[in-house]
């Protein structure tokens, strides 16, 4: 509250303000009437709806710790998931999905930052290392290829700049006759 | 202990916020202390706004009762006085609309007249009459802003909270009220 009126008003106006500031006398009758009405009004309604939340400091700390732990767990899980994806991602439209018995569209994808050439080889192309080149997506590190496969089980591997790379997100197909580990995809029919 | 005694029992330094908490916690005398504390200023403002002691007493009691009833909604981040003033301002506006006495605004305060007649010189009495006439000629919005600023000593922030008007508009009203009052008071000399 500011009370700097003497800086703003001068002379006769200042005299007027002094007079206006005099508090009127309050009669005993009026005061008694007011208090009678207040007593008659009873207790003011409680502040249930407008009361602010009050949290004990220990509860607040415990809540913060819980949030940090949960947040960390979620972040860790997300990072693990992304790390796996950095190895490869297989988006298989038909995997675990009942579809028609004809050939089914399947998209393979593989995250290979810094790779220059990626292909896929497997049972579906007689392990030809150059028959199915993958294309790089605009993000610069994800490679994809779309194929159509008949329902069945296929072992496969990615070939990144001439080196075989296993799909870390798919089941392990075990070592082939040459000691190379590959991945496996199961394409289900209807 | 009677009610007035219990009211006096409250220390004068007890803050408004503490009294509000006590009232909400069930202390029946706490709000009475608040009412006593602010009744004078409320009555003064209402008298200057309405120009009638009887109307001012009525709206002041009404405003304090409304404040009592709405106490749970009082936000203690604001000054209690500003909050009550806001309620009182609305009651005064309503009263002015109902009675339409703006054109015949005269301070009918018998006690003030008596006091002026007994302890004042003719100059002081004349000054009071002049002030009353000048205030009566102000547009109600300007009168309200002038009284809140220079008589009730509210800040512009508090005035904005109490009236619902923005600060620029309030400053303009106060400035115009001062100019007009100064002119009216000088003309009356």
Coordinates of C-alpha atoms in Angstrom, one line a residue:
Chain A
X1 CA 0.0 0.0 0.0
X2 CA 1.4 3.4 -1.0
X3 CA 0.7 6.6 0.8
X4 CA 2.5 9.1 -1.3
X5 CA -0.4 11.4 -1.8
X6 CA 1.4 14.5 -0.6
X7 CA 3.7 14.1 -3.6
X8 CA 0.8 14.3 -6.0
X9 CA -1.6 16.7 -4.5
X10 CA -0.9 20.2 -3.2
X11 CA -2.6 23.3 -1.9
X12 CA -6.3 23.2 -1.4
X13 CA -6.6 19.7 -2.8
X14 CA -4.2 18.5 -0.2
X15 CA -6.4 20.1 2.5
X16 CA -9.4 18.4 1.0
X17 CA -7.6 15.0 1.1
X18 CA -6.8 15.6 4.8
X19 CA -10.5 16.3 5.6
X20 CA -11.6 13.3 3.5
X21 CA -9.2 11.0 5.4
X22 CA -10.9 11.6 8.7
X23 CA -12.6 8.4 9.7
X24 CA -16.3 8.9 10.6
X25 CA -17.3 8.2 14.1
X26 CA -19.0 4.8 14.5
X27 CA -22.0 4.8 16.8
X28 CA -22.3 2.1 19.4
X29 CA -25.7 1.2 18.0
X30 CA -24.3 0.6 14.5
X31 CA -21.4 -1.4 15.8
X32 CA -23.8 -3.5 18.0
X33 CA -26.1 -4.0 15.0
X34 CA -23.1 -5.2 12.9
X35 CA -21.9 -7.7 15.5
X36 CA -25.4 -9.0 16.0
X37 CA -25.7 -9.6 12.3
X38 CA -22.3 -11.3 12.2
X39 CA -23.2 -13.5 15.2
X40 CA -26.4 -14.4 13.5
X41 CA -24.6 -15.4 10.4
X42 CA -22.7 -18.1 12.3
X43 CA -19.5 -19.6 11.4
X44 CA -18.0 -18.7 8.0
X45 CA -18.0 -21.7 5.6
X46 CA -14.7 -23.6 5.8
X47 CA -12.0 -23.3 3.3
X48 CA -12.3 -26.9 2.1
X49 CA -12.4 -26.0 -1.6
X50 CA -9.9 -23.3 -1.6
X51 CA -7.3 -24.7 0.9
X52 CA -4.0 -25.1 -0.8
X53 CA -2.3 -28.5 -0.7
X54 CA 0.3 -28.8 2.0
X55 CA 2.9 -31.5 1.6
X56 CA 5.2 -32.7 4.3
X57 CA 8.8 -32.1 3.3
X58 CA 9.7 -35.8 3.7
X59 CA 6.7 -36.8 1.5
X60 CA 7.9 -34.3 -1.1
X61 CA 11.4 -35.7 -1.0
X62 CA 10.1 -39.3 -1.3
X63 CA 8.0 -38.3 -4.2
X64 CA 10.9 -36.6 -5.9
X65 CA 13.1 -39.7 -5.4
X66 CA 10.4 -41.9 -6.8
X67 CA 10.0 -39.7 -9.8
X68 CA 13.8 -39.7 -10.4
X69 CA 14.0 -43.5 -10.1
X70 CA 11.0 -44.1 -12.3
X71 CA 12.2 -41.6 -14.8
X72 CA 15.6 -43.2 -14.9
X73 CA 14.1 -46.6 -15.4
X74 CA 12.0 -45.4 -18.3
X75 CA 15.0 -43.5 -19.8
X76 CA 17.2 -46.6 -19.4
X77 CA 14.7 -48.8 -21.1
X78 CA 14.3 -46.4 -23.9
X79 CA 18.0 -46.2 -24.4
X80 CA 18.4 -49.9 -24.4
X81 CA 15.7 -50.2 -26.9
X82 CA 17.4 -47.6 -29.1
X83 CA 20.8 -49.3 -28.7
X84 CA 19.2 -52.5 -30.0
X85 CA 17.7 -50.5 -32.8
X86 CA 21.1 -49.1 -33.6
X87 CA 22.0 -52.7 -34.5
X88 CA 18.9 -53.3 -36.5
X89 CA 15.2 -53.0 -36.8
X90 CA 13.0 -55.4 -38.5
X91 CA 9.6 -54.2 -39.3
X92 CA 7.8 -57.3 -40.3
X93 CA 4.3 -56.7 -41.4
X94 CA 3.4 -60.3 -41.4
X95 CA 5.3 -61.5 -38.4
X96 CA 2.9 -62.9 -35.8
X97 CA 0.0 -61.7 -37.8
X98 CA -2.5 -64.0 -39.4
X99 CA -2.7 -63.1 -43.1
X100 CA -3.6 -64.7 -46.4
X101 CA -1.6 -67.7 -47.6
X102 CA -0.1 -65.9 -50.5
X103 CA 3.1 -63.9 -50.5
X104 CA 3.2 -61.3 -47.8
X105 CA 4.9 -57.9 -47.7
X106 CA 7.8 -57.7 -45.3
X107 CA 10.0 -54.7 -44.6
X108 CA 13.4 -55.3 -43.1
X109 CA 15.2 -52.3 -41.7
X110 CA 18.6 -52.0 -40.2
X111 CA 20.2 -49.0 -38.5
X112 CA 23.8 -48.8 -39.6
X113 CA 25.3 -45.3 -39.0
X114 CA 28.2 -44.6 -41.3
X115 CA 27.6 -47.6 -43.6
X116 CA 28.0 -47.1 -47.3
X117 CA 26.3 -50.2 -48.6
X118 CA 23.9 -52.6 -47.0
X119 CA 22.3 -55.7 -48.4
X120 CA 20.3 -58.6 -47.0
X121 CA 20.8 -62.2 -47.7
X122 CA 18.9 -65.2 -46.6
X123 CA 17.0 -68.3 -47.3
X124 CA 14.5 -66.3 -49.4
X125 CA 17.2 -65.3 -52.0
X126 CA 19.6 -68.2 -51.7
X127 CA 21.9 -66.1 -49.6
X128 CA 22.8 -64.0 -52.6
X129 CA 24.8 -61.1 -51.0
X130 CA 24.0 -58.6 -53.8
X131 CA 20.5 -59.5 -54.9
X132 CA 18.7 -57.4 -52.3
X133 CA 20.4 -54.0 -51.8
X134 CA 18.8 -51.9 -49.1
X135 CA 18.1 -48.2 -49.5
X136 CA 19.1 -45.5 -47.0
X137 CA 16.3 -43.5 -45.5
X138 CA 16.5 -39.7 -45.3
X139 CA 17.7 -39.9 -41.6
X140 CA 21.0 -41.1 -43.0
X141 CA 21.5 -44.2 -41.0
X142 CA 18.4 -46.4 -41.4
X143 CA 18.5 -48.9 -44.3
X144 CA 15.3 -50.7 -45.5
X145 CA 14.2 -53.1 -48.1
X146 CA 10.7 -54.4 -48.9
X147 CA 10.2 -58.0 -50.0
X148 CA 7.3 -60.4 -50.4
X149 CA 7.6 -63.7 -48.7
X150 CA 5.5 -66.8 -48.6
X151 CA 4.6 -68.0 -45.1
X152 CA 7.4 -69.9 -43.7
X153 CA 10.6 -69.7 -41.6
X154 CA 13.6 -67.9 -43.0
X155 CA 17.1 -67.3 -41.8
X156 CA 18.9 -64.2 -42.9
X157 CA 21.7 -61.7 -42.2
X158 CA 22.5 -58.2 -43.2
X159 CA 25.7 -57.4 -45.1
X160 CA 27.1 -54.1 -44.1
X161 CA 30.0 -53.0 -46.3
X162 CA 30.8 -56.6 -47.0
X163 CA 30.5 -57.9 -43.5
X164 CA 27.7 -60.0 -42.1
X165 CA 25.7 -58.5 -39.3
X166 CA 23.2 -60.3 -37.2
X167 CA 19.8 -58.8 -36.5
X168 CA 19.8 -58.2 -32.7
X169 CA 16.0 -57.8 -32.5
X170 CA 15.2 -61.0 -34.2
X171 CA 15.6 -64.6 -32.8
X172 CA 19.0 -66.2 -33.3
X173 CA 18.9 -68.8 -36.0
X174 CA 22.1 -70.3 -34.8
X175 CA 25.3 -70.9 -36.8
X176 CA 25.1 -72.1 -40.3
X177 CA 27.4 -74.6 -41.8
X178 CA 30.1 -71.9 -42.2
X179 CA 30.0 -70.8 -38.6
X180 CA 28.1 -67.6 -39.4
X181 CA 25.3 -66.7 -37.0
X182 CA 22.1 -65.5 -38.6
X183 CA 18.7 -64.3 -37.5
X184 CA 15.3 -65.9 -38.2
X185 CA 12.0 -64.6 -39.2
X186 CA 8.7 -66.6 -39.1
X187 CA 6.2 -65.4 -41.7
X188 CA 2.8 -66.7 -40.7
X189 CA -0.1 -67.4 -43.1
X190 CA -3.8 -67.2 -42.2
Chain B
X1 CA -16.3 -12.6 29.1
X2 CA -18.6 -10.7 26.8
X3 CA -18.2 -10.5 23.1
X4 CA -16.7 -7.0 23.1
X5 CA -14.3 -8.2 25.8
X6 CA -13.3 -11.2 23.8
X7 CA -12.7 -9.0 20.8
X8 CA -10.5 -6.7 22.8
X9 CA -8.6 -9.8 24.0
X10 CA -7.1 -10.2 20.5
X11 CA -3.8 -8.4 20.4
X12 CA -3.8 -5.3 18.2
X13 CA -0.8 -6.6 16.4
X14 CA -2.5 -9.8 15.2
X15 CA -2.4 -9.6 11.5
X16 CA -5.5 -9.8 9.2
X17 CA -4.3 -13.1 7.8
X18 CA -4.0 -14.6 11.3
X19 CA -7.5 -13.4 12.1
X20 CA -8.9 -14.8 8.9
X21 CA -7.3 -18.2 9.7
X22 CA -8.7 -18.0 13.3
X23 CA -12.1 -17.2 11.9
X24 CA -12.0 -20.1 9.5
X25 CA -10.8 -22.4 12.3
X26 CA -13.8 -21.6 14.3
X27 CA -12.9 -18.6 16.5
X28 CA -16.2 -16.6 16.6
X29 CA -14.6 -13.4 17.7
X30 CA -11.8 -13.2 15.1
X31 CA -14.0 -11.9 12.3
X32 CA -15.6 -9.4 14.6
X33 CA -12.1 -8.0 15.3
X34 CA -11.5 -7.8 11.5
X35 CA -14.8 -6.0 11.1
X36 CA -14.0 -3.5 13.8
X37 CA -10.6 -2.9 12.3
X38 CA -11.9 -2.1 8.8
X39 CA -15.3 -0.7 9.4
X40 CA -14.1 2.9 9.8
X41 CA -12.4 2.9 6.4
X42 CA -15.2 1.1 4.7
X43 CA -17.8 3.5 6.2
X44 CA -15.7 6.5 5.1
X45 CA -15.3 5.3 1.6
X46 CA -19.0 4.4 1.3
X47 CA -20.0 7.8 2.7
X48 CA -17.9 9.7 0.2
X49 CA -19.1 7.5 -2.6
X50 CA -22.8 7.6 -1.8
X51 CA -23.2 10.9 0.0
X52 CA -25.5 9.4 2.6
X53 CA -24.5 8.2 6.0
X54 CA -27.5 5.9 6.2
X55 CA -26.9 4.3 2.8
X56 CA -23.2 4.1 3.7
X57 CA -23.9 2.3 7.0
X58 CA -26.2 -0.1 5.2
X59 CA -23.8 -1.0 2.4
X60 CA -20.8 -1.3 4.8
X61 CA -22.6 -3.8 7.0
X62 CA -23.8 -5.6 3.9
X63 CA -20.2 -5.7 2.6
X64 CA -18.8 -7.0 5.9
X65 CA -21.4 -9.7 6.1
X66 CA -20.7 -10.8 2.5
X67 CA -17.0 -10.9 3.4
X68 CA -17.8 -13.0 6.4
X69 CA -19.9 -15.4 4.3
X70 CA -17.2 -15.6 1.5
X71 CA -14.2 -15.7 3.9
X72 CA -13.2 -19.2 2.6
X73 CA -12.6 -17.7 -0.8
X74 CA -10.3 -15.0 0.5
X75 CA -6.8 -15.4 -1.0
X76 CA -4.4 -14.5 1.7
X77 CA -1.8 -13.4 -0.9
X78 CA -3.9 -10.2 -1.2
X79 CA -4.5 -7.7 1.5
X80 CA -7.7 -8.3 3.4
X81 CA -8.5 -4.6 3.2
X82 CA -8.2 -4.6 -0.6
X83 CA -10.5 -7.7 -0.7
X84 CA -13.1 -6.1 1.5
X85 CA -12.9 -2.9 -0.4
X86 CA -13.6 -4.8 -3.6
X87 CA -16.8 -6.2 -2.1
X88 CA -17.7 -2.7 -0.8
X89 CA -17.1 -1.1 -4.2
X90 CA -19.5 -3.5 -5.8
X91 CA -22.1 -2.8 -3.1
X92 CA -21.7 0.9 -3.6
X93 CA -22.1 0.6 -7.3
X94 CA -25.3 -1.4 -6.8
X95 CA -26.6 1.0 -4.3
X96 CA -26.0 4.0 -6.6
X97 CA -27.8 2.2 -9.4
X98 CA -30.7 1.4 -7.2
X99 CA -31.2 4.7 -5.5
X100 CA -30.2 7.0 -8.4
X101 CA -29.1 9.6 -5.9
X102 CA -26.0 10.7 -7.7
X103 CA -27.5 14.0 -8.7
X104 CA -28.6 14.7 -5.2
X105 CA -25.5 13.5 -3.5
X106 CA -25.2 15.3 -0.2
X107 CA -23.4 14.0 2.9
X108 CA -26.1 13.5 5.4
X109 CA -23.9 12.7 8.3
X110 CA -25.5 14.2 11.4
X111 CA -22.5 13.5 13.6
X112 CA -20.2 15.2 11.1
X113 CA -22.4 18.2 10.9
X114 CA -22.6 18.4 14.7
X115 CA -18.9 17.9 15.1
X116 CA -18.2 20.6 12.5
X117 CA -20.5 22.9 14.2
X118 CA -19.0 22.5 17.6
X119 CA -15.3 22.1 17.1
X120 CA -14.6 23.8 13.8
X121 CA -14.3 27.3 12.7
X122 CA -16.4 28.5 9.8
X123 CA -13.5 27.9 7.5
X124 CA -13.4 24.2 8.2
X125 CA -17.1 23.8 7.8
X126 CA -17.0 25.7 4.6
X127 CA -14.2 23.5 3.4
X128 CA -16.1 20.3 4.1
X129 CA -19.1 21.7 2.2
X130 CA -16.9 22.6 -0.7
X131 CA -15.3 19.2 -0.8
X132 CA -18.6 17.5 -0.6
X133 CA -20.0 19.6 -3.5
X134 CA -16.8 19.0 -5.5
X135 CA -16.9 15.2 -4.9
X136 CA -20.6 15.1 -5.9
X137 CA -19.7 16.6 -9.2
X138 CA -17.2 14.0 -10.1
X139 CA -18.1 11.2 -12.4
X140 CA -18.6 8.1 -10.1
X141 CA -15.7 6.2 -11.7
X142 CA -13.4 9.1 -11.1
X143 CA -14.7 9.7 -7.6
X144 CA -14.1 6.0 -6.8
X145 CA -10.6 6.0 -8.2
X146 CA -9.7 9.3 -6.4
X147 CA -11.0 8.0 -3.1
X148 CA -9.2 4.7 -3.3
X149 CA -5.9 6.3 -4.3
X150 CA -5.7 9.4 -2.2
X151 CA -8.1 8.7 0.7
X152 CA -7.8 4.9 1.2
X153 CA -4.2 5.0 0.1
X154 CA -4.4 1.9 -2.1
X155 CA -1.7 1.2 -4.6
X156 CA -2.7 1.0 -8.2
X157 CA -2.2 -2.8 -8.2
X158 CA -4.6 -3.0 -5.2
X159 CA -7.0 -0.7 -6.9
X160 CA -7.0 -2.8 -10.0
X161 CA -7.7 -5.9 -7.9
X162 CA -10.5 -4.2 -6.1
X163 CA -12.2 -2.5 -9.0
X164 CA -11.5 -4.8 -11.9
X165 CA -10.3 -1.9 -13.9
X166 CA -6.8 -1.8 -15.5
X167 CA -4.1 0.3 -14.1
X168 CA -3.9 2.7 -17.0
X169 CA -7.5 3.5 -16.8
X170 CA -7.3 4.0 -13.1
X171 CA -4.4 6.4 -13.4
X172 CA -6.3 8.4 -16.0
X173 CA -9.4 8.6 -13.7
X174 CA -7.3 9.7 -10.8
X175 CA -5.5 12.3 -12.8
X176 CA -8.8 13.7 -14.2
X177 CA -10.4 13.6 -10.8
X178 CA -7.5 15.6 -9.3
X179 CA -7.7 18.1 -12.1
X180 CA -11.4 18.6 -11.8
X181 CA -11.3 18.7 -8.0
X182 CA -8.5 21.3 -8.1
X183 CA -10.5 23.4 -10.4
X184 CA -13.7 23.1 -8.5
X185 CA -12.0 23.8 -5.2
X186 CA -10.3 26.9 -6.7
X187 CA -13.6 28.1 -8.2
X188 CA -15.2 27.8 -4.8
X189 CA -12.6 29.9 -3.1

